[in-house]
Tab-separated table of N, CA and C in Angstrom:
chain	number	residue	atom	x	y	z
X	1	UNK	N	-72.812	50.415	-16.899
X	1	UNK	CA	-72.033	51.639	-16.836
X	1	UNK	C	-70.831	51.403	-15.926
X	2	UNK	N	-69.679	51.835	-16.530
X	2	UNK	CA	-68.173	51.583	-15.556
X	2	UNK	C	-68.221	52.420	-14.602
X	3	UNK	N	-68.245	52.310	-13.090
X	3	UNK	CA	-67.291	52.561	-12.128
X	3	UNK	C	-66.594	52.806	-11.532
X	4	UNK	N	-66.390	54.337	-10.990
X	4	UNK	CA	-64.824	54.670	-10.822
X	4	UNK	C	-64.761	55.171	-9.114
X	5	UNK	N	-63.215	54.500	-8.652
X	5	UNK	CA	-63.127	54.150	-7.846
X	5	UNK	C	-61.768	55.328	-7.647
X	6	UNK	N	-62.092	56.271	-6.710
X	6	UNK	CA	-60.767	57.363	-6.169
X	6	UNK	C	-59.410	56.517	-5.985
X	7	UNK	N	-58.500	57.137	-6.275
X	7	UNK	CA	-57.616	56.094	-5.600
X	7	UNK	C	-56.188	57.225	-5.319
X	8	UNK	N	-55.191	56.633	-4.791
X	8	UNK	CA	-54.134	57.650	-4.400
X	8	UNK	C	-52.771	56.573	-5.010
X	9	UNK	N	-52.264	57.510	-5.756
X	9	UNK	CA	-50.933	56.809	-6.561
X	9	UNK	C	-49.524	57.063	-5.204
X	10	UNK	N	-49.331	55.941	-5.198
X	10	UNK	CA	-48.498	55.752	-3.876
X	10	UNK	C	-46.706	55.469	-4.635
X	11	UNK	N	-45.911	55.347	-4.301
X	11	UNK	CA	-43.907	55.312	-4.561
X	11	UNK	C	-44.066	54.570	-3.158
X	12	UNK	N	-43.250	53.269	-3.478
X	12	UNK	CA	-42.743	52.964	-2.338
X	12	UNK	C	-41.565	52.117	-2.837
X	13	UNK	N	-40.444	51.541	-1.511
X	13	UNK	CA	-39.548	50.209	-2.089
X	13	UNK	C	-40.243	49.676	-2.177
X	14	UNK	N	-39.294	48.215	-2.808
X	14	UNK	CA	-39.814	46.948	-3.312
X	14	UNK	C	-40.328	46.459	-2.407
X	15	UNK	N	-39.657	46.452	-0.907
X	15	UNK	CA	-39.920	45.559	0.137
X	15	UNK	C	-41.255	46.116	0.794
X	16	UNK	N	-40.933	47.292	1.188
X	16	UNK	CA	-42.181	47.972	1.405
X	16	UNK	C	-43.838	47.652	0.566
X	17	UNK	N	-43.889	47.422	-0.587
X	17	UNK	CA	-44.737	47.004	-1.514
X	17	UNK	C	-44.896	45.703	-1.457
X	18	UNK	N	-44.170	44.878	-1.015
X	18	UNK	CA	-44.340	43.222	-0.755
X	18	UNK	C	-45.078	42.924	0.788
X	19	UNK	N	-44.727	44.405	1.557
X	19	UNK	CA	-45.738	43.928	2.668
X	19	UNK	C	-47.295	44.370	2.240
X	20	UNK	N	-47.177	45.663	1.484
X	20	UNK	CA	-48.943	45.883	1.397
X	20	UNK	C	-49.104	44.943	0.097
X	21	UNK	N	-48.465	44.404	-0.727
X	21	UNK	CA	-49.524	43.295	-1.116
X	21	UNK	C	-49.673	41.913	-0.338
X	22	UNK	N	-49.096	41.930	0.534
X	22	UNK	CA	-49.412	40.784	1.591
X	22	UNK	C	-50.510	41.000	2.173
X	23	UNK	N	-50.646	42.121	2.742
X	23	UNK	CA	-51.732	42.737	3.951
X	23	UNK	C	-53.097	42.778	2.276
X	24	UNK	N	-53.184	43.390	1.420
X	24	UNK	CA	-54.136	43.040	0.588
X	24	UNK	C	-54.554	41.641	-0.152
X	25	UNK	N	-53.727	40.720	-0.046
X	25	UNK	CA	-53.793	39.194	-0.154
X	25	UNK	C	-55.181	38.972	0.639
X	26	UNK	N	-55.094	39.477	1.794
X	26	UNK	CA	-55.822	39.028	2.563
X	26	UNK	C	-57.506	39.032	2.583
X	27	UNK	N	-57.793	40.075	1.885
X	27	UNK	CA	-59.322	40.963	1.870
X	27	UNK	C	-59.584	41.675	0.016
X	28	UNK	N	-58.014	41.772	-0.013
X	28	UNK	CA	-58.190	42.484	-1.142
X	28	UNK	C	-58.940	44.140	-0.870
X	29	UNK	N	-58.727	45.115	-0.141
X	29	UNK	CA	-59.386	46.311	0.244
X	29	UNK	C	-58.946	47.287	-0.253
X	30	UNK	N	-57.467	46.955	-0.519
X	30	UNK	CA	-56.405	48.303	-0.189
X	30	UNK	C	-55.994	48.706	-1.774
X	31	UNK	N	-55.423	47.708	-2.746
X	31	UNK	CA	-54.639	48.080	-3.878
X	31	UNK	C	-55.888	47.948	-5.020
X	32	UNK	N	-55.940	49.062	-5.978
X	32	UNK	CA	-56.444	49.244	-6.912
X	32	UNK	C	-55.723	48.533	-8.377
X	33	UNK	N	-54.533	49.162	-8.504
X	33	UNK	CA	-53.677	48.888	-9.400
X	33	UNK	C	-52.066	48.855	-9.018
X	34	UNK	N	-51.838	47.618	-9.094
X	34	UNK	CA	-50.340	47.079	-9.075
X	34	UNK	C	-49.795	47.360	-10.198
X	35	UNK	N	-48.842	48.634	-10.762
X	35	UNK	CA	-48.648	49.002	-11.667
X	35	UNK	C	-46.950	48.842	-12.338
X	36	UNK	N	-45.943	48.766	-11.178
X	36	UNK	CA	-44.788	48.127	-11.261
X	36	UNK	C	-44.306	48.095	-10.212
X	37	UNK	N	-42.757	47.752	-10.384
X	37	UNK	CA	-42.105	47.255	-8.588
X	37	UNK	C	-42.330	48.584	-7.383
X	38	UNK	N	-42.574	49.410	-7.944
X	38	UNK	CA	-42.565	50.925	-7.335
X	38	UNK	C	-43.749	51.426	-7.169
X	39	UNK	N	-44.583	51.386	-7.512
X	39	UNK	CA	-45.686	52.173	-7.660
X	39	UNK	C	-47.356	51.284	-7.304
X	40	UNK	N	-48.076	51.715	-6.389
X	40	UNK	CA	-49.701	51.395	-6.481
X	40	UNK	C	-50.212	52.115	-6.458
X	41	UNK	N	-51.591	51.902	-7.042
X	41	UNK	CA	-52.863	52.390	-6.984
X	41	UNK	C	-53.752	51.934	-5.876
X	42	UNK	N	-53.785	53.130	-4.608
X	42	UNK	CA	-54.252	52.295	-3.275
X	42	UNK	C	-55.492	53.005	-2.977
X	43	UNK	N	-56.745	52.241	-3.049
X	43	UNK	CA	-57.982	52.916	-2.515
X	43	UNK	C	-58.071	54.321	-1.703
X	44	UNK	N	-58.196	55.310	-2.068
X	44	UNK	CA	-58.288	56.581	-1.081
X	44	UNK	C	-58.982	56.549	0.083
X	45	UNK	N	-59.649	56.266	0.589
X	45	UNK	CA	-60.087	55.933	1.883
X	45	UNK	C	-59.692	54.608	2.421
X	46	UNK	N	-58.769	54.437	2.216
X	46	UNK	CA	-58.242	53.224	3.158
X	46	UNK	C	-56.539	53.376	3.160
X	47	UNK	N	-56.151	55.096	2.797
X	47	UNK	CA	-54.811	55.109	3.069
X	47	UNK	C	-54.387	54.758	4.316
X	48	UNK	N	-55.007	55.423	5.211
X	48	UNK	CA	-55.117	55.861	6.993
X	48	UNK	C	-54.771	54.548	7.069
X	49	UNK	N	-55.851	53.676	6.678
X	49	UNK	CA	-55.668	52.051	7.372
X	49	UNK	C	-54.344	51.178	7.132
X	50	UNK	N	-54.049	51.568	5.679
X	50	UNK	CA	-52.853	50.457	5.467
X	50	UNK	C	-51.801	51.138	6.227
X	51	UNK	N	-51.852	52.466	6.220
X	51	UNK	CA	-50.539	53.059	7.049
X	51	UNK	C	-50.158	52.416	8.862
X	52	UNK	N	-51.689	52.495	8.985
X	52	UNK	CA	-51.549	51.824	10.223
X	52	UNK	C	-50.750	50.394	10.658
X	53	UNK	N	-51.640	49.645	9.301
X	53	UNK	CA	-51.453	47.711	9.144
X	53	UNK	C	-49.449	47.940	8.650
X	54	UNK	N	-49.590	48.890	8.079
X	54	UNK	CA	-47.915	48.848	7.775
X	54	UNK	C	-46.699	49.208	9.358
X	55	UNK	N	-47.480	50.013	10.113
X	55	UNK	CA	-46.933	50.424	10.909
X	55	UNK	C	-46.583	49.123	11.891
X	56	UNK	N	-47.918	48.679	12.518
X	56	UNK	CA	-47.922	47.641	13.181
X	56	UNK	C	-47.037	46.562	13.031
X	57	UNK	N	-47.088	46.214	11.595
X	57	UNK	CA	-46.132	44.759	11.386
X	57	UNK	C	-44.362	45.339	11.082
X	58	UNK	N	-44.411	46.835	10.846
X	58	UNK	CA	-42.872	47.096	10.782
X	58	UNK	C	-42.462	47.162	12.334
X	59	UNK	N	-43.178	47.606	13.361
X	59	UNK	CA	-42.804	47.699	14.584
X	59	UNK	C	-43.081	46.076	15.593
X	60	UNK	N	-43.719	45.069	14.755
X	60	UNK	CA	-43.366	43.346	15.197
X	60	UNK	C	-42.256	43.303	15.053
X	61	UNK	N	-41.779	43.801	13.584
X	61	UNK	CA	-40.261	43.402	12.873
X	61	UNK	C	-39.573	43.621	13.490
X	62	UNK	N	-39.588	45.020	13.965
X	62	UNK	CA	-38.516	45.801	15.017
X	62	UNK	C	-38.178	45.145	16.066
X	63	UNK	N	-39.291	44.341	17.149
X	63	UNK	CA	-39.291	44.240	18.613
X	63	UNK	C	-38.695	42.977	18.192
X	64	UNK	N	-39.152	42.066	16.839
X	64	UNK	CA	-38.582	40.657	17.410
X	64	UNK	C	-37.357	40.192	16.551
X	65	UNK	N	-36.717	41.459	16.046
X	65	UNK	CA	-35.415	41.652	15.682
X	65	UNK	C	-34.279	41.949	16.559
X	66	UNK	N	-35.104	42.924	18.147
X	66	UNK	CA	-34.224	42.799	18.822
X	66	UNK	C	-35.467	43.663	20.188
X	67	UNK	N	-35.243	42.524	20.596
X	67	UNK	CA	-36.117	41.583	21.825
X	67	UNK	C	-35.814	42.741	23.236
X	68	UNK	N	-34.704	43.244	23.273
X	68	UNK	CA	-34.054	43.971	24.893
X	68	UNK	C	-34.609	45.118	24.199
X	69	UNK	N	-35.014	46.098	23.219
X	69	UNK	CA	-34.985	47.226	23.014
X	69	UNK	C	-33.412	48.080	22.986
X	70	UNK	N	-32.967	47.563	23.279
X	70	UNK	CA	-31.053	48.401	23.051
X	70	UNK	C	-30.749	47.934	21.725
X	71	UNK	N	-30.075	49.112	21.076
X	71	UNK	CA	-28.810	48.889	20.264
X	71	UNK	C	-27.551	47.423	20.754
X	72	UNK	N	-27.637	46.567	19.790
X	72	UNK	CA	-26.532	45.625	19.937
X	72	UNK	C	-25.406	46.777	19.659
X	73	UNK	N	-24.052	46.707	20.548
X	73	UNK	CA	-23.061	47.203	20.483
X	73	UNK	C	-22.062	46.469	20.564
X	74	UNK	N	-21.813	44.867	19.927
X	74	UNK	CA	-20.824	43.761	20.563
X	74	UNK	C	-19.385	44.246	20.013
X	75	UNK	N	-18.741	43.851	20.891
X	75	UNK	CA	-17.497	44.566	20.596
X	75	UNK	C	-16.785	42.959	19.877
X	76	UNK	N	-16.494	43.135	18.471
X	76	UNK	CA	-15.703	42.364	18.016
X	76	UNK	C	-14.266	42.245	17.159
């Protein structure tokens, strides 16, 4: 007998979608259905989590994009 698994239809960018199938590379937990450049099918109880795993590695991006915490303002 088939199996059905809740899931929450997610919109995101491209880039945005290249990190949660990275972070699901890993375990495979999160994406149900990879459906096109825009759109997944992401396990319903594990929204909370990827939001988190997304948060975390956009705010690495942030700090080691720019290391002082200030706005670069170079005057050129």
């Amino acid at each position: 007998m088939p199996r059905a698994i809740r899931g929450v239809l997610v919109k995101v960018d491209p880039s945005i979608k290249a990190i949660i199938v990275n972070i699901d590379a890993e375990n495979h937990a999160f994406i149900i259905e990879d459906l096109d450049e825009d759109h997944l099918v992401i396990k319903e109880n594990m929204v909370s989590v990827l939001k988190g795993r997304i948060d975390e590695i956009l705010a690495a991006v942030l700090t080691v994009s720019n290391p002082n915490g200030a706005e670069s303002d170079s005057d050129y």
